[in-house]
Coordinates of C-alpha atoms in Angstrom, one line a residue:
M1 CA 0.0 0.0 0.0
T2 CA 1.5 3.3 -0.9
L3 CA 2.0 6.1 1.4
G4 CA -0.4 8.1 -0.4
N5 CA -3.1 5.7 -0.4
R6 CA -2.5 5.2 3.3
L7 CA -3.0 8.7 3.8
R8 CA -6.3 8.7 2.1
A9 CA -7.1 5.6 4.3
R10 CA -6.3 7.5 7.2
L11 CA 3.0 22.0 13.3
I12 CA 10.2 28.1 16.6
S13 CA 12.6 30.8 16.5
A14 CA 16.0 29.9 15.2
S15 CA 19.1 31.6 14.0
L16 CA 19.8 28.9 11.4
L17 CA 23.0 28.2 9.5
A18 CA 24.2 30.3 6.6
I19 CA 22.7 29.8 3.3
F20 CA 24.6 27.6 1.0
L21 CA 24.2 25.4 -1.7
W22 CA 24.3 21.6 -1.6
V23 CA 23.8 19.6 -4.7
A24 CA 24.1 15.6 -5.1
P25 CA 26.9 14.8 -7.5
T26 CA 24.5 12.7 -9.6
A27 CA 21.6 15.0 -10.3
P28 CA 20.7 14.7 -14.1
A29 CA 18.9 17.6 -15.8
L30 CA 15.6 15.9 -17.1
A31 CA 13.0 17.5 -19.2
L32 CA 9.5 17.9 -17.5
E33 CA 7.8 14.5 -17.8
E34 CA 4.3 13.2 -17.0
E35 CA 5.2 12.2 -13.6
E36 CA 7.1 15.2 -12.2
L37 CA 5.2 17.1 -9.6
R38 CA 6.0 20.9 -9.5
I39 CA 5.0 22.5 -6.1
A40 CA 5.1 26.2 -5.1
T41 CA 5.3 26.5 -1.3
A42 CA 5.5 29.2 1.4
Y43 CA 7.5 27.0 3.5
K44 CA 11.1 27.9 3.6
L45 CA 13.3 24.9 4.3
M46 CA 16.5 26.3 5.9
T47 CA 18.1 22.9 7.2
L48 CA 18.1 19.2 6.5
D49 CA 18.4 18.3 10.1
P50 CA 15.0 16.6 10.9
H51 CA 15.4 17.2 14.7
Y52 CA 16.6 20.9 14.5
A53 CA 13.7 23.0 14.8
N54 CA 10.0 22.2 15.3
L55 CA 8.6 24.0 12.4
N56 CA 6.0 23.3 9.9
E57 CA 8.6 23.6 7.0
N58 CA 10.7 20.8 8.5
T59 CA 7.7 18.8 9.3
S60 CA 6.1 19.1 6.0
L61 CA 9.1 18.9 3.5
L62 CA 11.4 16.5 5.4
S63 CA 8.5 14.0 5.8
H64 CA 9.4 13.0 2.2
I65 CA 12.8 11.7 3.1
F66 CA 12.3 10.7 6.9
E67 CA 9.5 8.9 8.5
R68 CA 8.0 8.5 12.3
L69 CA 6.9 5.7 14.2
V70 CA 3.4 6.9 14.3
Y71 CA 1.6 9.3 12.1
Q72 CA -1.6 11.3 12.4
D73 CA -4.1 10.9 9.5
E74 CA -6.3 13.8 8.1
N75 CA -8.6 13.2 11.1
L76 CA -5.6 13.5 13.6
A77 CA -6.0 9.9 14.5
L78 CA -2.9 7.9 15.3
K79 CA -1.9 5.3 12.6
P80 CA 1.1 2.9 12.2
G81 CA 4.1 4.3 10.6
L82 CA 7.6 2.7 11.3
A83 CA 5.8 1.2 14.2
T84 CA 3.2 -1.5 13.6
S85 CA 1.7 -1.3 17.0
W86 CA 2.2 0.1 20.5
R87 CA 0.8 -0.6 23.9
P88 CA 1.3 0.5 27.6
L89 CA 3.1 -2.1 29.7
S90 CA 2.4 -0.1 33.0
D91 CA 1.8 3.8 33.7
A92 CA 5.6 4.4 33.0
R93 CA 6.4 1.8 30.4
W94 CA 5.4 1.5 26.7
E95 CA 6.3 -1.2 24.0
F96 CA 6.5 -0.4 20.3
K97 CA 6.8 -3.1 17.7
L98 CA 8.5 -2.1 14.6
Q99 CA 8.0 -2.6 10.8
D100 CA 10.1 -5.5 9.3
N101 CA 12.0 -5.2 6.0
V102 CA 12.5 -1.4 5.9
R103 CA 15.7 -0.1 4.5
F104 CA 17.3 3.4 4.5
H105 CA 18.1 5.1 1.2
D106 CA 21.7 3.8 1.5
G107 CA 20.4 0.3 1.6
S108 CA 21.0 -0.3 5.4
A109 CA 18.3 -1.9 7.4
F110 CA 16.0 -0.3 9.7
D111 CA 15.7 -1.5 13.2
A112 CA 15.3 -0.6 16.9
D113 CA 18.9 0.8 17.3
D114 CA 18.0 3.6 14.9
V115 CA 14.9 4.7 17.0
V116 CA 17.3 4.6 20.0
Y117 CA 19.7 6.9 18.3
S118 CA 16.9 9.4 17.3
I119 CA 15.5 9.6 20.8
E120 CA 19.1 10.1 22.2
R121 CA 20.1 12.6 19.7
I122 CA 17.3 14.9 20.6
R123 CA 17.4 14.3 24.3
D124 CA 21.1 14.1 25.1
F125 CA 23.0 15.7 22.2
L126 CA 21.3 18.3 20.0
K127 CA 20.9 21.8 21.3
S128 CA 18.0 23.0 19.2
P129 CA 16.6 26.5 19.4
S130 CA 14.1 26.8 22.3
G131 CA 14.4 23.1 22.9
G132 CA 13.1 21.9 19.5
F133 CA 11.6 18.4 20.0
R134 CA 13.2 17.7 23.4
S135 CA 9.7 18.2 25.3
Y136 CA 8.7 15.0 23.3
V137 CA 11.4 12.9 24.8
S138 CA 12.6 14.7 28.1
G139 CA 10.6 12.4 30.2
I140 CA 12.2 9.3 28.8
K141 CA 14.3 7.6 31.4
S142 CA 15.5 4.4 29.7
I143 CA 15.0 2.4 26.3
S144 CA 15.6 -1.2 26.2
V145 CA 15.7 -3.3 23.0
P146 CA 14.4 -6.9 23.6
D147 CA 15.0 -7.8 20.0
P148 CA 15.8 -5.6 16.8
L149 CA 12.2 -4.9 16.0
T150 CA 11.0 -4.2 19.5
I151 CA 11.7 -1.2 21.9
V152 CA 10.5 -0.7 25.6
I153 CA 10.3 2.9 26.8
E154 CA 10.5 3.6 30.5
T155 CA 9.4 7.2 31.5
D156 CA 10.0 9.3 34.7
S157 CA 6.3 9.4 35.2
A158 CA 3.1 8.4 33.4
V159 CA 3.1 9.8 29.9
P160 CA -0.2 8.6 28.4
N161 CA 0.5 10.7 25.3
L162 CA 3.7 9.2 24.5
P163 CA 2.5 7.5 20.9
L164 CA 1.3 11.1 20.0
F165 CA 4.6 12.5 20.8
F166 CA 6.3 10.1 18.6
S167 CA 4.1 11.2 15.7
S168 CA 6.3 14.4 15.6
I169 CA 9.8 12.6 15.6
F170 CA 11.5 11.6 12.6
V171 CA 13.8 8.6 12.7
M172 CA 17.4 8.9 11.6
N173 CA 19.7 6.1 10.8
R174 CA 22.5 5.5 13.4
P175 CA 26.0 6.4 12.1
S176 CA 28.8 4.1 12.7
D177 CA 30.2 6.6 15.5
G178 CA 28.8 9.2 17.7
F179 CA 26.1 11.8 16.8
E180 CA 25.7 13.7 13.4
T181 CA 25.6 17.4 13.9
T182 CA 23.3 19.8 12.0
E183 CA 26.3 21.1 10.0
D184 CA 27.0 17.4 9.1
L185 CA 23.7 17.0 7.7
N186 CA 23.5 20.3 6.0
A187 CA 27.1 20.3 4.3
G188 CA 27.6 16.4 3.9
Q189 CA 26.0 13.6 1.8
A190 CA 22.4 13.2 1.1
P191 CA 20.2 12.7 4.1
N192 CA 19.7 9.1 4.7
G193 CA 15.9 8.4 5.6
T194 CA 13.3 5.6 5.0
G195 CA 10.9 7.9 3.2
P196 CA 9.2 7.5 -0.2
Y197 CA 11.5 10.1 -1.8
R198 CA 15.4 10.6 -2.0
I199 CA 16.8 14.0 -2.1
E200 CA 18.5 14.9 -5.2
S201 CA 19.4 18.6 -4.5
W202 CA 18.8 21.5 -2.1
R203 CA 19.3 25.1 -2.1
S204 CA 18.6 26.4 1.3
G205 CA 15.5 28.5 1.4
E206 CA 14.9 28.2 -2.3
E207 CA 14.2 24.8 -3.6
L208 CA 14.1 21.2 -3.0
E209 CA 14.5 18.5 -5.6
L210 CA 13.5 14.9 -4.8
V211 CA 13.2 11.6 -6.8
R212 CA 11.3 8.5 -6.1
N213 CA 12.7 5.9 -3.7
H214 CA 12.2 2.6 -5.9
D215 CA 12.8 0.7 -2.9
Y216 CA 10.3 2.2 -0.6
W217 CA 8.9 -0.4 1.9
G218 CA 5.4 1.2 1.7
G219 CA 4.9 0.7 -2.1
K220 CA 5.6 2.8 -5.2
P221 CA 5.3 6.5 -4.6
S222 CA 3.0 8.3 -6.9
W223 CA 5.4 10.6 -8.6
Q224 CA 8.8 10.0 -10.3
R225 CA 10.2 13.4 -9.5
V226 CA 9.0 16.2 -7.0
S227 CA 10.2 19.8 -7.3
F228 CA 9.6 22.4 -4.5
R229 CA 10.0 26.0 -5.3
V230 CA 10.0 28.4 -2.2
I231 CA 7.9 31.4 -3.3
E232 CA 7.1 33.4 -0.1
N233 CA 4.9 36.0 -1.9
P234 CA 1.2 34.7 -2.0
A235 CA 0.6 36.7 -5.3
A236 CA 3.5 35.1 -6.9
R237 CA 2.5 31.6 -5.9
V238 CA -0.9 32.3 -7.3
A239 CA 0.4 33.6 -10.5
A240 CA 2.6 30.6 -11.0
L241 CA -0.5 28.5 -10.5
R242 CA -2.6 30.5 -13.0
T243 CA 0.0 30.2 -15.7
G244 CA 0.4 26.3 -15.3
E245 CA 4.1 27.0 -14.3
I246 CA 3.6 24.8 -11.1
D247 CA 1.0 21.9 -10.5
V248 CA 0.2 22.9 -6.8
A249 CA 0.5 25.9 -4.7
D250 CA -0.1 26.0 -0.9
A251 CA -1.3 28.9 1.4
I252 CA -3.7 30.4 -1.2
P253 CA -5.2 33.6 -0.1
A254 CA -9.0 33.5 0.3
R255 CA -9.5 36.6 -1.9
D256 CA -8.0 34.6 -4.8
V257 CA -10.0 31.5 -4.7
A258 CA -13.0 32.6 -6.8
S259 CA -10.7 33.8 -9.8
L260 CA -8.6 30.7 -9.7
K261 CA -11.7 28.6 -9.9
E262 CA -12.8 30.6 -12.9
R263 CA -9.6 29.6 -14.6
G264 CA -10.1 26.0 -13.9
V265 CA -7.9 25.5 -10.8
R266 CA -9.3 23.2 -8.3
I267 CA -9.4 24.1 -4.7
A268 CA -9.0 22.1 -1.4
S269 CA -9.3 23.3 2.0
V270 CA -9.6 22.2 5.6
G271 CA -9.9 23.8 9.1
A272 CA -6.5 24.2 10.5
A273 CA -5.3 22.4 13.8
R274 CA -3.7 25.7 14.9
I275 CA -4.0 29.1 16.2
N276 CA -2.9 32.5 15.2
F277 CA -2.5 35.1 17.7
V278 CA -0.9 38.3 19.2
Q279 CA 1.9 37.5 21.7
F280 CA 3.4 39.9 24.3
D281 CA 6.8 40.2 25.7
V282 CA 6.0 40.2 29.4
D283 CA 9.5 39.7 30.7
R284 CA 11.7 42.8 29.8
E285 CA 11.2 46.1 31.7
T286 CA 11.3 48.2 28.4
L287 CA 10.5 47.2 24.9
P288 CA 11.6 48.2 21.4
G289 CA 8.9 50.1 19.5
V290 CA 6.8 50.7 22.6
T291 CA 6.5 54.3 23.7
D292 CA 4.2 57.1 25.0
K293 CA 2.5 59.1 22.4
S294 CA 5.4 61.5 22.0
G295 CA 7.8 58.7 21.3
Q296 CA 9.5 58.4 24.7
P297 CA 10.2 54.9 26.0
I298 CA 7.8 53.6 28.8
S299 CA 7.7 50.7 31.2
N300 CA 6.6 47.5 29.8
P301 CA 2.8 47.9 29.7
F302 CA 2.3 44.3 28.8
K303 CA 3.4 43.2 32.2
D304 CA -0.2 44.3 33.4
P305 CA -2.8 41.8 32.7
L306 CA -5.4 44.8 32.5
V307 CA -3.5 46.2 29.3
R308 CA -3.5 42.8 27.7
R309 CA -7.1 42.3 28.2
A310 CA -7.8 45.7 27.0
L311 CA -6.1 45.0 23.7
A312 CA -7.8 41.6 23.5
I313 CA -11.4 42.8 23.8
S314 CA -10.5 45.6 21.2
I315 CA -10.1 43.5 18.2
D316 CA -12.7 43.0 15.9
R317 CA -12.4 39.3 14.7
G318 CA -15.3 39.5 12.4
I319 CA -13.4 41.7 10.1
L320 CA -10.3 39.4 10.3
V321 CA -12.5 36.3 9.4
D322 CA -15.3 37.5 7.1
K323 CA -13.3 40.2 5.2
I324 CA -9.7 39.3 5.2
L325 CA -10.2 35.5 5.3
A326 CA -13.3 35.8 3.2
G327 CA -14.8 33.2 5.5
F328 CA -12.1 30.7 5.3
G329 CA -11.5 30.7 9.0
T330 CA -13.1 31.0 12.4
A331 CA -12.7 33.3 15.2
A332 CA -10.5 32.2 18.2
S333 CA -10.8 32.3 21.9
Q334 CA -8.5 29.3 22.7
V335 CA -5.6 27.3 21.1
F336 CA -7.9 24.8 19.1
P337 CA -11.3 25.6 17.5
N338 CA -14.1 25.1 20.1
G339 CA -15.4 21.6 20.4
L340 CA -12.2 19.6 19.6
P341 CA -10.9 17.3 22.5
G342 CA -9.3 19.4 25.3
T343 CA -11.0 22.8 24.4
S344 CA -13.3 24.7 26.8
A345 CA -17.0 25.2 26.2
K346 CA -16.8 28.3 28.4
L347 CA -14.3 30.3 26.1
L348 CA -16.1 31.8 23.2
P349 CA -14.9 34.6 20.9
G350 CA -16.8 37.9 21.6
V351 CA -17.5 41.0 19.8
P352 CA -15.2 44.1 20.4
D353 CA -15.9 46.3 23.3
Y354 CA -14.0 49.6 22.9
E355 CA -15.3 51.5 25.9
Q356 CA -14.5 48.7 28.3
G357 CA -11.0 48.5 26.5
K358 CA -10.6 52.3 27.3
A359 CA -11.7 51.8 30.8
L360 CA -9.1 49.1 31.3
L361 CA -6.4 50.9 29.9
A362 CA -7.3 53.8 32.1
K363 CA -7.3 51.8 35.2
A364 CA -3.9 50.5 34.3
G365 CA -2.6 53.9 34.3
Y366 CA -2.8 54.6 30.5
P367 CA -5.8 56.9 29.9
D368 CA -4.3 58.3 26.8
G369 CA -3.0 55.0 25.6
F370 CA 0.5 54.4 24.1
S371 CA 2.4 53.6 20.8
L372 CA 3.7 50.3 19.7
V373 CA 5.1 48.7 16.7
L374 CA 3.0 45.5 15.9
A375 CA 5.4 43.0 14.1
G376 CA 4.4 40.0 12.0
P377 CA 5.3 37.9 9.0
A378 CA 4.1 38.8 5.4
G379 CA 2.9 35.7 3.4
R380 CA 3.6 33.1 6.1
Y381 CA 0.0 32.7 7.1
P382 CA -3.3 33.4 5.2
G383 CA -4.3 37.1 6.1
D384 CA -1.0 37.9 8.1
A385 CA 0.0 41.3 6.8
E386 CA -3.6 42.4 6.3
S387 CA -4.6 41.3 10.0
L388 CA -1.8 43.6 11.2
Q389 CA -3.5 46.4 9.6
A390 CA -7.0 45.6 10.7
I391 CA -5.8 45.1 14.4
A392 CA -4.1 48.4 14.4
Q393 CA -7.3 50.1 13.2
S394 CA -9.2 48.4 16.0
W395 CA -6.6 49.6 18.7
A396 CA -6.8 53.1 17.4
R397 CA -10.3 53.2 18.8
I398 CA -8.9 53.0 22.4
G399 CA -6.1 55.3 22.0
V400 CA -3.3 52.7 21.2
K401 CA -1.4 53.8 18.1
A402 CA -0.1 50.6 16.4
Q403 CA 2.4 50.8 13.6
P404 CA 2.2 47.4 11.6
S405 CA 5.6 46.0 10.4
A406 CA 5.3 43.1 8.2
S407 CA 8.4 41.3 6.7
P408 CA 9.2 37.9 5.2
F409 CA 9.1 35.1 7.6
S410 CA 12.8 34.4 7.7
V411 CA 13.5 38.0 8.5
F412 CA 10.6 38.1 11.0
N413 CA 11.9 34.9 12.8
T414 CA 15.5 36.0 13.1
K415 CA 14.4 39.5 14.5
R416 CA 12.0 38.0 17.1
A417 CA 14.7 35.6 18.1
A418 CA 17.1 38.5 18.5
G419 CA 14.5 40.3 20.8
D420 CA 13.8 43.1 18.2
Y421 CA 10.1 43.2 19.0
G422 CA 8.0 43.9 22.1
I423 CA 4.7 42.6 20.6
W424 CA 4.1 40.4 17.5
Y425 CA 1.5 38.2 15.5
G426 CA 2.4 34.6 15.4
G427 CA 0.9 31.1 14.7
S428 CA 1.3 27.7 16.3
S429 CA 0.1 24.4 15.3
G430 CA 0.2 20.9 17.1
E431 CA -0.8 17.5 17.4
A432 CA -3.4 18.2 20.2
V433 CA -4.5 20.9 22.6
D434 CA -1.8 19.9 25.2
I435 CA 0.9 20.0 22.8
I436 CA 0.3 23.7 22.0
L437 CA -0.4 24.6 25.6
H438 CA 2.9 22.9 26.5
S439 CA 5.0 25.0 24.1
L440 CA 3.0 28.3 23.7
L441 CA 2.0 29.0 27.2
A442 CA 4.0 27.0 29.8
S443 CA 6.9 28.6 31.5
P444 CA 10.0 28.4 29.3
D445 CA 12.3 25.5 30.6
P446 CA 14.7 24.0 28.2
E447 CA 15.6 21.2 30.3
R448 CA 11.9 20.1 30.5
G449 CA 11.2 21.0 27.1
T450 CA 8.3 23.4 27.9
G451 CA 7.8 27.0 26.4
A452 CA 9.6 26.4 23.2
L453 CA 7.1 28.9 21.5
N454 CA 6.7 31.1 24.7
F455 CA 8.9 33.8 23.1
G456 CA 7.1 36.5 25.6
K457 CA 8.5 34.5 28.5
Y458 CA 5.0 34.3 30.1
R459 CA 5.2 32.4 33.5
N460 CA 2.2 31.0 35.5
E461 CA 3.0 28.5 38.1
T462 CA -0.6 27.5 38.7
F463 CA -1.2 26.8 35.1
D464 CA 2.0 24.9 34.9
R465 CA 0.7 22.7 37.7
L466 CA -2.7 22.2 36.0
L467 CA -1.2 21.4 32.7
A468 CA 1.3 18.9 34.1
S469 CA -1.6 17.2 36.0
A470 CA -3.7 17.0 32.8
E471 CA -0.8 15.5 30.9
G472 CA -0.6 12.7 33.5
I473 CA -4.2 11.7 32.8
A474 CA -5.0 9.0 30.3
V475 CA -6.5 10.1 26.9
G476 CA -10.3 10.6 27.3
P477 CA -13.0 12.9 28.9
E478 CA -11.2 13.4 32.3
R479 CA -7.9 14.5 30.5
N480 CA -10.0 16.7 28.1
A481 CA -11.9 18.4 31.1
A482 CA -8.4 19.0 32.9
L483 CA -7.0 20.6 29.9
A484 CA -9.9 22.7 29.4
E485 CA -9.6 23.9 33.1
A486 CA -5.9 24.8 32.6
T487 CA -6.8 26.7 29.4
E488 CA -9.5 28.7 31.1
L489 CA -7.1 29.7 33.9
A490 CA -4.5 30.9 31.4
M491 CA -6.7 32.8 29.1
A492 CA -8.1 34.7 32.1
D493 CA -4.6 36.0 32.3
Q494 CA -4.6 36.8 28.6
P495 CA -0.7 35.9 28.0
I496 CA -1.7 35.9 24.1
I497 CA -4.7 37.3 22.2
P498 CA -6.3 34.3 20.1
L499 CA -7.4 35.8 16.7
Y500 CA -8.5 33.0 14.4
H501 CA -8.2 29.5 13.3
F502 CA -7.6 29.8 9.5
H503 CA -8.4 27.3 6.8
H504 CA -5.6 25.8 4.9
I505 CA -6.2 26.4 1.1
V506 CA -4.4 24.6 -1.6
G507 CA -4.8 25.0 -5.4
Y508 CA -4.0 22.5 -8.0
G509 CA -4.0 22.1 -11.7
P510 CA -4.9 19.5 -14.5
R511 CA -2.0 17.2 -14.0
V512 CA -3.1 16.4 -10.3
G513 CA -6.0 14.1 -9.9
S514 CA -6.8 14.8 -6.3
Y515 CA -5.3 16.5 -3.3
V516 CA -6.0 15.2 0.3
M517 CA -5.9 18.2 2.8
H518 CA -4.3 17.7 6.2
P519 CA -5.3 20.0 9.2
R520 CA -1.7 20.3 10.2
G521 CA -1.1 22.1 7.0
W522 CA 1.5 19.8 5.5
T523 CA 2.3 20.1 1.8
T524 CA 3.7 16.9 0.5
A525 CA 3.7 14.8 -2.8
M526 CA 2.1 11.8 -0.8
Q527 CA -1.2 14.0 -0.5
T528 CA -1.2 14.3 -4.2
L529 CA -2.2 11.8 -6.8
V530 CA -1.5 11.8 -10.6
A531 CA -4.4 12.5 -12.8
A532 CA -5.7 9.8 -14.7
E533 CA -5.4 10.0 -18.6

């Protein structure tokens, strides 16, 4: 059964390495053939290290080359990957059985030792930005290998979500000696995975060329060749799709859907398992771009929850969803859309209340408001740059003068990591509610792997305790209720301002037969079938 068919049956700041060119020594130039898939993507792959940074561009693009023990299907259900099955042996012990007859691209056999290496590399060796994937494996105390196709994992405490954690971790081939560095993977020979495609060439942040892995254990991949072109500008992606220059384009702006359909482009969309939000720096005493109305620096106003609440209730989410997203989204009040497991029925998006916003600012000591620079990416998420403009217009009504500052995601990401912003627009996706809470709102702790996306350095010990307690409960209604309670407590403190859950929109041309959307927002050749003649 092919990976594409199995899918049909069934989401960090980093200062990355300098951009360089890596090309395999045997990369023949071939004319466009019927089985070549050309994809224009907003995802800017900057590293070939599958464990370096927990970003969707890595998760999406590197999934062609590397695989996980467990994967999530389009309904976010857990399905066998490199593991055929898994079961708890006790509260703190799990057993995973592995696929037989799987080989890496270099021909070496996959076995339990490769899984052990991948876990140890993340947990003990790799120093990723903001912890990377460490939160998924930090609680692992020991790993034993009863036989080459079985691993038994013992954790420090109960981890009922361990199989879900492994749906985010790619498995690497253990080298003959030591651990591979990120520099090794980027500058050396072709990455060695078990996935359906092999890498042919890569230009960091520009393009990725793949060829079919004819020895793939899951069956014959649909496409002989796959070419990813990084086009960060949404209008340029749409133009390439209109002219037939590419076959698939991701992150289509909602405003372009109607005109693309008129030209015969087919559209696929799905609600995103993610959130877009405004995040505050609540840690530093003064912030870049945050001043009084005369331009003089002031003490960090975002330390006061009254200010955060004032800004939150003074945003018109209806404009964001109905106008900017053209209905391809839902207003947000928490990290996942209401109704999904772990969400709170008590948290509902409301209409803007500008009078109450003014009153809260006055109570906090800002009766005349203040000025700020609202930073964000341009072209990274649907409606991102336009949302900055709309938010600024809303805040003007309570006396807060916001200057939107949108830049390409690579620039924004680097500046955010350097502390150049005091308040910004961002996004986060995850396998489940607790995964996002763990990375976005939990207190930053690299050793425990919490707060990887908590760039504002928000800390709430009560929330941390509630979340840790919820994470120790088996999957089910009790766990969902505990996560909802933790979310309610955190959102009462307003560490972020939830804006919307956008819909992923992909357009595809006549050479593509069908495209299966995934709520995690992945863009892969495995989701794409060749059109029948």
